[in-house]
Amino acid sequence: MKVMSEDPQRNFRSAYYEKVGFRGVEEKKSLEILLKDDRLDVEKLCTFSQRFPLPSMYRIFVWKVLLGILPPHGDSHALVMSYRKQQYEDVLQALQVMRFVQSSTPQVEVYLHMHQLESLALPRRTEVTPLEPEAEDFLAIARAMAKIVESSVDCYWLIKCFVNQYSNKYGDSVPHLPKSLEHFLSLEDSRLLNHLRTCNAMSKLPYNLWFRRCFAGCLPESSLQRVWDKIISGSCKILVFVAVEILLGYKIMLMGMNKPEDITQFLENMPQENTDAIVTKAIDLWHKHCGTPMHSV
């Protein structure tokens, strides 16, 4: 294992590849070396995912390992996934027998009811009540994941484990993210922060969309999956910096608004053109303030 900053030859190659338009070539090779191990090193995979965006061809596999859907031992992957598939089919069949889902039920709602059944939280079929906020959050994440993952079995397990990990690992931290956003925005642009405070908009920003749904339904999936790389590999703080960069990116428009409801509505329906640049800047800002893991292959 080497410290990347102490490898001049590697840094020169990376700079050259990036200059000629092949950013990530060296990183892809490093990841492939990690994935060749008989027993995957989850800690190194987390470090890699914190430092770099995962190549799309390996993303789903790495997510499954980091979320515990697949074990570190490669020899067990086929057997474990056969068990995962069987469990998926058993839960789905149970819902069908109870007539809780039909062929016409939207797939993301099927995923929600499967999760509710496995969590012993399935409501009665006779109850016609609005969905709980947690269920709405689950559906938002499920809709986004369904656009990223083709296999319904993989999709369900990724949604379920992502939601469970986020709740169990970061549940206590999420309520503090708005205050953290305010802190880092004060460091980056105090004038914008003062404007939002003066408009009484800080308390009305779309925190549920940003921090409870992890930007699902806000960012297009091509940008969203790069944010989820960081969450799945161990940091919910990235969400704060994405929010900061959204505010900075649309500063001119926000400074021209004085009603908190106008600001909220704009941010809930923000333009989708510049999201890749926003996420890239957010990751750089996150590394700037929180540091960068230095070790990889």
Tab-separated table of C-alpha atoms in Angstrom:
chain	number	residue	atom	x	y	z
A	1	MET	CA	0.000	0.000	0.000
A	2	LYS	CA	1.444	3.381	-0.977
A	3	VAL	CA	0.737	6.964	-0.083
A	4	MET	CA	-0.366	8.542	-3.330
A	5	SER	CA	1.133	11.955	-2.603
A	6	GLU	CA	4.581	10.316	-2.150
A	7	ASP	CA	4.582	8.631	-5.569
A	8	PRO	CA	5.922	11.250	-8.061
A	9	GLN	CA	5.765	8.840	-11.023
A	10	ARG	CA	2.141	8.039	-10.336
A	11	ASN	CA	1.261	11.732	-9.850
A	12	PHE	CA	2.966	12.594	-13.150
A	13	ARG	CA	1.011	9.865	-14.976
A	14	SER	CA	-2.261	11.004	-13.413
A	15	ALA	CA	-1.600	14.618	-14.391
A	16	TYR	CA	-0.726	13.563	-17.940
A	17	TYR	CA	-3.819	11.360	-18.327
A	18	GLU	CA	-6.043	14.141	-17.017
A	19	LYS	CA	-4.443	16.692	-19.348
A	20	VAL	CA	-5.142	14.584	-22.431
A	21	GLY	CA	-8.690	13.838	-21.354
A	22	PHE	CA	-8.372	10.431	-19.679
A	23	ARG	CA	-9.051	11.429	-16.109
A	24	GLY	CA	-9.363	8.433	-13.823
A	25	VAL	CA	-7.312	5.934	-15.857
A	26	GLU	CA	-4.847	5.361	-13.026
A	27	GLU	CA	-7.628	5.242	-10.446
A	28	LYS	CA	-9.510	2.629	-12.464
A	29	LYS	CA	-6.366	0.475	-12.514
A	30	SER	CA	-5.984	0.874	-8.751
A	31	LEU	CA	-9.563	-0.242	-8.185
A	32	GLU	CA	-9.124	-3.254	-10.455
A	33	ILE	CA	-6.123	-4.322	-8.368
A	34	LEU	CA	-8.244	-4.100	-5.210
A	35	LEU	CA	-11.035	-6.118	-6.801
A	36	LYS	CA	-8.677	-8.953	-7.760
A	37	ASP	CA	-8.028	-9.901	-4.130
A	38	ASP	CA	-9.523	-13.231	-3.025
A	39	ARG	CA	-10.737	-11.461	0.085
A	40	LEU	CA	-11.795	-7.909	-0.678
A	41	ASP	CA	-10.431	-5.276	1.678
A	42	VAL	CA	-13.556	-3.301	2.568
A	43	GLU	CA	-11.568	-0.563	4.291
A	44	LYS	CA	-9.447	0.056	1.188
A	45	LEU	CA	-12.561	0.058	-0.993
A	46	CYS	CA	-14.101	2.662	1.313
A	47	THR	CA	-10.955	4.781	1.102
A	48	PHE	CA	-10.922	4.539	-2.687
A	49	SER	CA	-14.606	5.511	-2.885
A	50	GLN	CA	-13.990	8.485	-0.597
A	51	ARG	CA	-11.165	9.716	-2.803
A	52	PHE	CA	-12.466	9.004	-6.293
A	53	PRO	CA	-15.703	8.511	-8.218
A	54	LEU	CA	-16.325	4.835	-8.840
A	55	PRO	CA	-16.133	3.761	-12.501
A	56	SER	CA	-19.677	3.015	-13.677
A	57	MET	CA	-18.765	-0.555	-14.666
A	58	TYR	CA	-17.784	-1.385	-11.062
A	59	ARG	CA	-20.095	0.919	-9.092
A	60	ILE	CA	-22.961	-1.500	-8.358
A	61	PHE	CA	-20.605	-4.301	-7.376
A	62	VAL	CA	-18.644	-2.057	-4.993
A	63	TRP	CA	-21.860	-0.674	-3.488
A	64	LYS	CA	-23.051	-4.231	-2.833
A	65	VAL	CA	-19.806	-5.064	-1.038
A	66	LEU	CA	-19.731	-1.856	1.017
A	67	LEU	CA	-23.380	-2.245	2.027
A	68	GLY	CA	-22.834	-5.858	3.105
A	69	ILE	CA	-25.030	-7.386	0.416
A	70	LEU	CA	-21.993	-9.323	-0.767
A	71	PRO	CA	-19.332	-10.668	1.633
A	72	PRO	CA	-15.620	-9.854	1.211
A	73	HIS	CA	-14.820	-13.424	0.114
A	74	GLY	CA	-15.224	-13.650	-3.660
A	75	ASP	CA	-15.780	-17.408	-3.620
A	76	SER	CA	-19.061	-16.867	-1.751
A	77	HIS	CA	-20.574	-14.214	-4.019
A	78	ALA	CA	-22.594	-16.494	-6.306
A	79	LEU	CA	-24.007	-18.495	-3.395
A	80	VAL	CA	-24.868	-15.407	-1.338
A	81	MET	CA	-26.601	-13.734	-4.267
A	82	SER	CA	-28.658	-16.874	-4.846
A	83	TYR	CA	-29.821	-16.574	-1.220
A	84	ARG	CA	-30.576	-12.878	-1.729
A	85	LYS	CA	-32.610	-13.707	-4.829
A	86	GLN	CA	-34.545	-16.420	-2.989
A	87	GLN	CA	-35.332	-14.084	-0.111
A	88	TYR	CA	-36.514	-11.418	-2.572
A	89	GLU	CA	-38.826	-13.909	-4.274
A	90	ASP	CA	-40.175	-15.239	-0.958
A	91	VAL	CA	-41.050	-11.772	0.337
A	92	LEU	CA	-42.597	-10.787	-2.984
A	93	GLN	CA	-44.673	-13.967	-3.079
A	94	ALA	CA	-45.894	-13.342	0.481
A	95	LEU	CA	-47.154	-9.908	-0.535
A	96	GLN	CA	-48.852	-11.383	-3.595
A	97	VAL	CA	-50.580	-14.084	-1.530
A	98	MET	CA	-51.828	-11.393	0.869
A	99	ARG	CA	-53.001	-9.474	-2.206
A	100	PHE	CA	-50.992	-6.529	-1.003
A	101	VAL	CA	-49.394	-6.091	-4.427
A	102	GLN	CA	-50.654	-6.884	-7.904
A	103	SER	CA	-49.087	-6.909	-11.336
A	104	SER	CA	-50.236	-3.304	-11.738
A	105	THR	CA	-48.489	-2.095	-8.542
A	106	PRO	CA	-45.633	0.302	-9.411
A	107	GLN	CA	-42.285	-1.380	-8.816
A	108	VAL	CA	-41.056	1.184	-6.293
A	109	GLU	CA	-44.208	0.624	-4.219
A	110	VAL	CA	-43.518	-3.102	-4.337
A	111	TYR	CA	-40.046	-2.388	-2.931
A	112	LEU	CA	-41.591	-0.241	-0.194
A	113	HIS	CA	-44.069	-2.940	0.875
A	114	MET	CA	-41.331	-5.579	0.807
A	115	HIS	CA	-39.226	-3.411	3.102
A	116	GLN	CA	-42.196	-2.775	5.370
A	117	LEU	CA	-42.956	-6.494	5.578
A	118	GLU	CA	-39.366	-7.368	6.420
A	119	SER	CA	-39.280	-4.546	8.997
A	120	LEU	CA	-42.567	-5.728	10.555
A	121	ALA	CA	-44.083	-2.351	9.637
A	122	LEU	CA	-46.541	-3.348	6.930
A	123	PRO	CA	-49.796	-1.387	7.410
A	124	ARG	CA	-53.188	-3.050	7.225
A	125	ARG	CA	-54.655	-3.181	3.748
A	126	THR	CA	-57.853	-1.607	5.049
A	127	GLU	CA	-56.002	1.456	6.318
A	128	VAL	CA	-56.192	4.377	3.914
A	129	THR	CA	-53.798	6.867	5.467
A	130	PRO	CA	-51.164	9.192	4.037
A	131	LEU	CA	-47.690	7.721	3.802
A	132	GLU	CA	-45.349	8.374	6.694
A	133	PRO	CA	-42.403	10.708	5.931
A	134	GLU	CA	-40.031	7.720	6.153
A	135	ALA	CA	-42.043	5.907	3.486
A	136	GLU	CA	-41.986	8.979	1.227
A	137	ASP	CA	-38.214	9.201	1.680
A	138	PHE	CA	-37.886	5.489	0.869
A	139	LEU	CA	-39.910	5.913	-2.336
A	140	ALA	CA	-37.812	8.872	-3.463
A	141	ILE	CA	-34.593	6.911	-2.974
A	142	ALA	CA	-36.174	3.859	-4.638
A	143	ARG	CA	-37.163	5.854	-7.737
A	144	ALA	CA	-33.614	7.128	-8.108
A	145	MET	CA	-32.018	3.722	-7.486
A	146	ALA	CA	-34.350	2.109	-10.022
A	147	LYS	CA	-32.903	4.426	-12.688
A	148	ILE	CA	-29.358	3.405	-11.769
A	149	VAL	CA	-29.768	-0.373	-11.311
A	150	GLU	CA	-31.330	-2.718	-13.873
A	151	SER	CA	-31.823	-5.914	-11.854
A	152	SER	CA	-34.892	-5.780	-9.592
A	153	VAL	CA	-33.191	-8.078	-7.057
A	154	ASP	CA	-30.062	-5.908	-6.911
A	155	CYS	CA	-32.194	-2.776	-6.857
A	156	TYR	CA	-34.274	-3.878	-3.880
A	157	TRP	CA	-31.283	-4.991	-1.838
A	158	LEU	CA	-29.393	-1.780	-2.598
A	159	ILE	CA	-32.373	0.410	-1.657
A	160	LYS	CA	-33.040	-1.544	1.520
A	161	CYS	CA	-29.416	-1.622	2.689
A	162	PHE	CA	-28.756	1.984	1.674
A	163	VAL	CA	-31.793	3.208	3.643
A	164	ASN	CA	-30.939	1.011	6.640
A	165	GLN	CA	-27.283	2.074	6.656
A	166	TYR	CA	-28.205	5.746	6.380
A	167	SER	CA	-30.696	5.502	9.225
A	168	ASN	CA	-28.539	3.379	11.534
A	169	LYS	CA	-25.186	4.998	10.850
A	170	TYR	CA	-26.124	8.640	10.309
A	171	GLY	CA	-29.534	8.963	11.976
A	172	ASP	CA	-28.139	10.958	14.901
A	173	SER	CA	-26.114	13.239	12.609
A	174	VAL	CA	-28.831	14.188	10.089
A	175	PRO	CA	-30.655	16.687	12.383
A	176	HIS	CA	-27.362	18.598	12.768
A	177	LEU	CA	-26.633	18.920	9.027
A	178	PRO	CA	-28.574	22.213	8.571
A	179	LYS	CA	-26.418	23.857	11.259
A	180	SER	CA	-23.326	22.451	9.570
A	181	LEU	CA	-24.525	23.874	6.243
A	182	GLU	CA	-24.872	27.302	7.860
A	183	HIS	CA	-21.341	27.062	9.273
A	184	PHE	CA	-19.633	26.163	6.000
A	185	LEU	CA	-21.705	28.662	4.003
A	186	SER	CA	-20.515	31.364	6.413
A	187	LEU	CA	-16.924	30.400	5.573
A	188	GLU	CA	-17.521	30.362	1.815
A	189	ASP	CA	-19.908	33.300	1.323
A	190	SER	CA	-21.103	35.228	4.378
A	191	ARG	CA	-22.945	37.745	2.187
A	192	LEU	CA	-25.179	35.048	0.711
A	193	LEU	CA	-25.777	33.576	4.161
A	194	ASN	CA	-26.775	36.982	5.538
A	195	HIS	CA	-29.209	37.459	2.666
A	196	LEU	CA	-30.834	34.077	3.317
A	197	ARG	CA	-31.043	34.888	7.025
A	198	THR	CA	-32.561	38.306	6.351
A	199	CYS	CA	-35.200	36.657	4.144
A	200	ASN	CA	-35.915	34.087	6.880
A	201	ALA	CA	-35.103	31.440	4.280
A	202	MET	CA	-32.505	29.397	6.177
A	203	SER	CA	-35.119	27.515	8.187
A	204	LYS	CA	-37.180	26.864	5.051
A	205	LEU	CA	-34.533	25.393	2.757
A	206	PRO	CA	-35.508	21.942	1.378
A	207	TYR	CA	-33.627	20.024	4.052
A	208	ASN	CA	-35.822	16.916	3.721
A	209	LEU	CA	-35.033	16.690	0.017
A	210	TRP	CA	-31.349	17.297	0.599
A	211	PHE	CA	-30.593	15.462	3.823
A	212	ARG	CA	-33.352	12.889	4.394
A	213	ARG	CA	-33.575	11.796	0.747
A	214	CYS	CA	-29.881	12.321	-0.003
A	215	PHE	CA	-30.774	14.532	-3.011
A	216	ALA	CA	-32.924	11.807	-4.626
A	217	GLY	CA	-35.418	13.635	-6.808
A	218	CYS	CA	-33.241	16.755	-6.774
A	219	LEU	CA	-30.129	15.733	-8.733
A	220	PRO	CA	-30.177	13.643	-11.923
A	221	GLU	CA	-28.911	10.107	-11.345
A	222	SER	CA	-25.654	10.706	-13.271
A	223	SER	CA	-24.671	13.273	-10.625
A	224	LEU	CA	-26.486	11.646	-7.718
A	225	GLN	CA	-24.556	8.373	-7.865
A	226	ARG	CA	-21.271	10.232	-7.321
A	227	VAL	CA	-22.707	11.682	-4.114
A	228	TRP	CA	-23.988	8.280	-3.028
A	229	ASP	CA	-20.474	6.841	-3.559
A	230	LYS	CA	-19.373	8.992	-0.621
A	231	ILE	CA	-22.374	8.215	1.596
A	232	ILE	CA	-22.126	4.460	1.058
A	233	SER	CA	-18.378	4.498	1.723
A	234	GLY	CA	-18.711	6.355	5.007
A	235	SER	CA	-19.634	10.046	4.954
A	236	CYS	CA	-22.959	11.842	5.142
A	237	LYS	CA	-21.109	15.185	5.439
A	238	ILE	CA	-20.828	15.282	1.638
A	239	LEU	CA	-24.528	16.220	1.606
A	240	VAL	CA	-23.723	19.494	3.366
A	241	PHE	CA	-21.178	20.489	0.728
A	242	VAL	CA	-23.487	19.622	-2.157
A	243	ALA	CA	-26.070	21.918	-0.555
A	244	VAL	CA	-23.431	24.654	-0.097
A	245	GLU	CA	-22.387	24.416	-3.754
A	246	ILE	CA	-26.017	24.528	-4.918
A	247	LEU	CA	-26.483	27.766	-2.992
A	248	LEU	CA	-23.203	29.187	-4.292
A	249	GLY	CA	-23.948	28.072	-7.849
A	250	TYR	CA	-27.265	29.896	-7.913
A	251	LYS	CA	-26.162	32.838	-5.782
A	252	ILE	CA	-27.137	35.501	-8.326
A	253	MET	CA	-30.682	34.169	-8.622
A	254	LEU	CA	-31.055	33.669	-4.862
A	255	MET	CA	-29.794	37.166	-4.097
A	256	GLY	CA	-32.577	38.483	-6.319
A	257	MET	CA	-35.278	36.718	-4.292
A	258	ASN	CA	-36.680	38.081	-1.049
A	259	LYS	CA	-39.514	35.676	-0.233
A	260	PRO	CA	-38.503	32.424	1.500
A	261	GLU	CA	-41.186	30.475	-0.360
A	262	ASP	CA	-39.750	31.629	-3.721
A	263	ILE	CA	-36.267	30.517	-2.659
A	264	THR	CA	-37.568	27.147	-1.479
A	265	GLN	CA	-39.580	26.568	-4.640
A	266	PHE	CA	-36.590	27.413	-6.835
A	267	LEU	CA	-34.288	25.055	-4.929
A	268	GLU	CA	-36.836	22.223	-4.964
A	269	ASN	CA	-37.063	22.534	-8.754
A	270	MET	CA	-33.555	23.675	-9.563
A	271	PRO	CA	-32.210	23.477	-13.136
A	272	GLN	CA	-30.499	20.218	-14.052
A	273	GLU	CA	-27.857	21.481	-16.475
A	274	ASN	CA	-24.931	22.185	-14.147
A	275	THR	CA	-25.309	19.428	-11.580
A	276	ASP	CA	-22.136	17.542	-12.559
A	277	ALA	CA	-20.079	20.689	-12.000
A	278	ILE	CA	-21.887	21.338	-8.704
A	279	VAL	CA	-21.091	17.824	-7.434
A	280	THR	CA	-17.454	18.075	-8.554
A	281	LYS	CA	-17.050	21.379	-6.703
A	282	ALA	CA	-18.857	19.944	-3.676
A	283	ILE	CA	-16.455	16.992	-3.484
A	284	ASP	CA	-13.470	19.361	-3.757
A	285	LEU	CA	-14.939	21.562	-1.018
A	286	TRP	CA	-15.604	18.519	1.164
A	287	HIS	CA	-11.981	17.409	0.778
A	288	LYS	CA	-10.801	20.959	1.490
A	289	HIS	CA	-12.656	21.209	4.800
A	290	CYS	CA	-12.688	17.584	5.939
A	291	GLY	CA	-9.445	16.258	4.476
A	292	THR	CA	-8.818	13.457	2.002
A	293	PRO	CA	-8.019	9.817	2.842
A	294	MET	CA	-4.440	9.422	1.652
A	295	HIS	CA	-3.981	5.685	1.295
A	296	SER	CA	-4.881	3.414	-1.600
A	297	VAL	CA	-3.206	0.836	-3.788
